[in-house]
Amino acid sequence: MKNEKYLKRKIQYIILVPIILAIIITCITIYMNGLESRVGTISLALLVVYLIFTIIVYLRMLPSIDSVVMDYSLEQGKIQKELLSDLEIPYAIMDTNGHIMWANRLFRETIGVHNDARIKRTIDLYFPELVPDIIDTEDEVNLTLNYEDRIYRASIKRIDLSTVFDEREEEYNEDDIVLAIYLFDETEKKKLEKLTQDQRLYAGVLYLDNYDEVMDNLEDVKHSILTALVERKINMYLSNIDAIVKHIENDKYFFVFKQQYMQTLRDDKFSILDDVKNINVGNEIAMTLSIGIGSDSDQDGNGYINAYDNARNAIGLAMGRGGDQAAVKLGDQVTYYGGRSAGTEKTTRVKARVKAQAFEELLQTKGKVLIMAHKRPDADALGSSIGIYRLVTAMGKEAHIVINEITEAIRPLMNTFMMGNAYDGVFISSNEAVSSVDQDTVVVVCDVNRPSMTECEELLSLVPTVVVFDHHRQSNEPIQNATLSYIEPFASSACEMIAEMYQYMSKTPKLKSQEADAMYSGILIDTDNFLTKTGVRTFEAASYLRKSGADVVRVRKMFRSSMDELKERAQGINNAEVFMEHFALSYIEPDGKTNEAPTVAVAKVANELLNVENINASFVVTKSNDLLYVSARSIGDINVQIVMERFGGGGHSNVAGAQLDMSKDEFFEQLKPVIKEMYESGEL
């Protein structure tokens, strides 16, 4: 209606403008010639005749103008309605409550309502995603809808009718708001997009973890049989995902496959890991393998190279976590599958020799070394730090150990270093370390490979050279850009790794008795008196330390329990609860008289609960300084590390832990369903 009035006024202006111009011209002529002149008289007469004629014509045409405008308006409205009705896009108008007021033919066909029928149901009954809270929040909303077997992109626009109708009209209503909805069918587009995505290639790398160890312990005549069976299993498994496989070395395979099969592997949980492990042709050690899969994270770059690089990074993470698992790296996201076994100890020391020589060469070009372990250090953290300190000083380099807190776990050892002046200035705080760094400084990280858990994370970004020695499985938070990284999940402790490296240095460092005691203590505590995660190399390292001056009796005396600790352990055992017949859950309430967290007692209780019949894993917690400390232990095939990873922690398959910002009740409420889910699905 507003448009019709506007058009009528335009026509009136076209008629009235010549009349006004004629009057102006006549007035100018009379002014210039005077009314008494002949020209003025003629001009006035002509003006009067012209005005009379124009007014008569205008009055006779006025009804016709109204008629023409009305016909035009009706015709235009009819055309617009027909166009909207036959619009090739589903279109409808509804109120803010979702009631459909009008819909075109295609919209009715989409929702299955006849053209003559009234649409009684609200829009959310057809499209559940279109709830009032969504459609009545913004002036324009775009979202994807699924209806039956079609996919639509819905565009919803708010229309305020008060801006359409003139305020003087009766139909004006300031609250009169409607919603216009357009449905764009994108089914074929989405299918093509999915087809394009499915055709993208994923790169994969497969390593046999313990190929040399298995072959060394197997009769020569059976080597070819085992190799053939393993290769057949691998080829058959990968043929199910239409993969191209290339055997590049005795223990290495490379393969590529389409993205559409990635979900098949996830659903299958990489059963090839168990299939190969179950092959037995007389081999005493089960063959295990690791898989790394990567995709292109940068579609604008070289996709195949990026995918291969991600696959290599993924296999590195899988091997760094002990092998016998698959790691899938899609961009920055890494997902792990398998990893239930504790892995097989490597009998070869080639890696230890290579890392020792590389570390020695690196130190020759540097002047100062800062050594740090994890926060709240334990015996292994201090022992390995002392081992690196002695190794560095034997080369004539300056070295310091960064320790901010002397915990109950290391106080007996620290007391031996505090006697006398031999170690004055060796132990420094984080602030002292930060103020002393320069470009000629090396930072060595022991017994941890997560930057957030180190004594001073800031140090890692202040120096160009970082070295990592650790025996824990790698997580998704590794120390980036380490110049040298020696991570051996099969080792019992970091002290074992450092003791092995001693034997391959060009100049073997000579340990002092308290230093040998510290390193021996690290092995002793981490293996629970040589009961868990102990291999041939563990005893060889302990033997080397014993020869270097470690005193077994002296170490045992240092780590005898106090009466308070015995009471704490008794409390932990008394609070124990058995869950699902095979899991022990317990807690220790900290003593309010001291700020020291009973973390040592917690770890010992977790170990002691494994001596209970039918208990395969234990989880013991304590609270200190608003943090919940969790110690997880297991015996047999239960992998507590992957459980702790669910809570942001980590460790080994049999020894793991976490530090959480929650109460013990909240932790156990979350832990129980996680254990149940993983145990029933076979992940544990």
XYZ file of C-alpha atoms in Angstrom, residues 206 208 224-241 243 245 247 253 255 265 268 270-281 287 289 291:
42
model
C 54.080 -49.733 10.675
C 57.679 -54.262 14.360
C 61.090 -67.293 7.664
C 57.896 -68.895 9.010
C 57.349 -66.139 11.566
C 58.185 -63.422 9.051
C 55.772 -64.896 6.495
C 52.943 -65.201 9.032
C 53.432 -61.634 10.281
C 53.577 -60.229 6.753
C 50.465 -62.186 5.751
C 48.544 -60.852 8.749
C 49.588 -57.297 7.934
C 48.763 -57.577 4.226
C 45.371 -59.181 4.864
C 44.454 -56.576 7.455
C 45.445 -53.637 5.270
C 43.763 -55.143 2.194
C 40.441 -54.746 4.025
C 40.874 -50.984 3.827
C 45.522 -49.911 1.232
C 51.455 -51.586 1.285
C 57.627 -53.540 2.825
C 56.124 -51.110 6.380
C 51.055 -47.904 3.489
C 40.086 -48.823 11.738
C 38.035 -52.189 14.806
C 43.343 -51.813 15.303
C 42.848 -55.512 15.960
C 46.042 -56.194 13.973
C 47.924 -55.343 17.190
C 46.492 -58.433 18.921
C 46.534 -60.576 15.772
C 50.290 -60.236 15.359
C 50.897 -60.615 19.101
C 49.062 -63.949 19.073
C 51.317 -65.466 16.387
C 53.410 -68.201 17.948
C 55.759 -70.507 16.098
C 55.969 -60.038 18.359
C 54.018 -53.742 16.370
C 51.374 -48.014 13.823
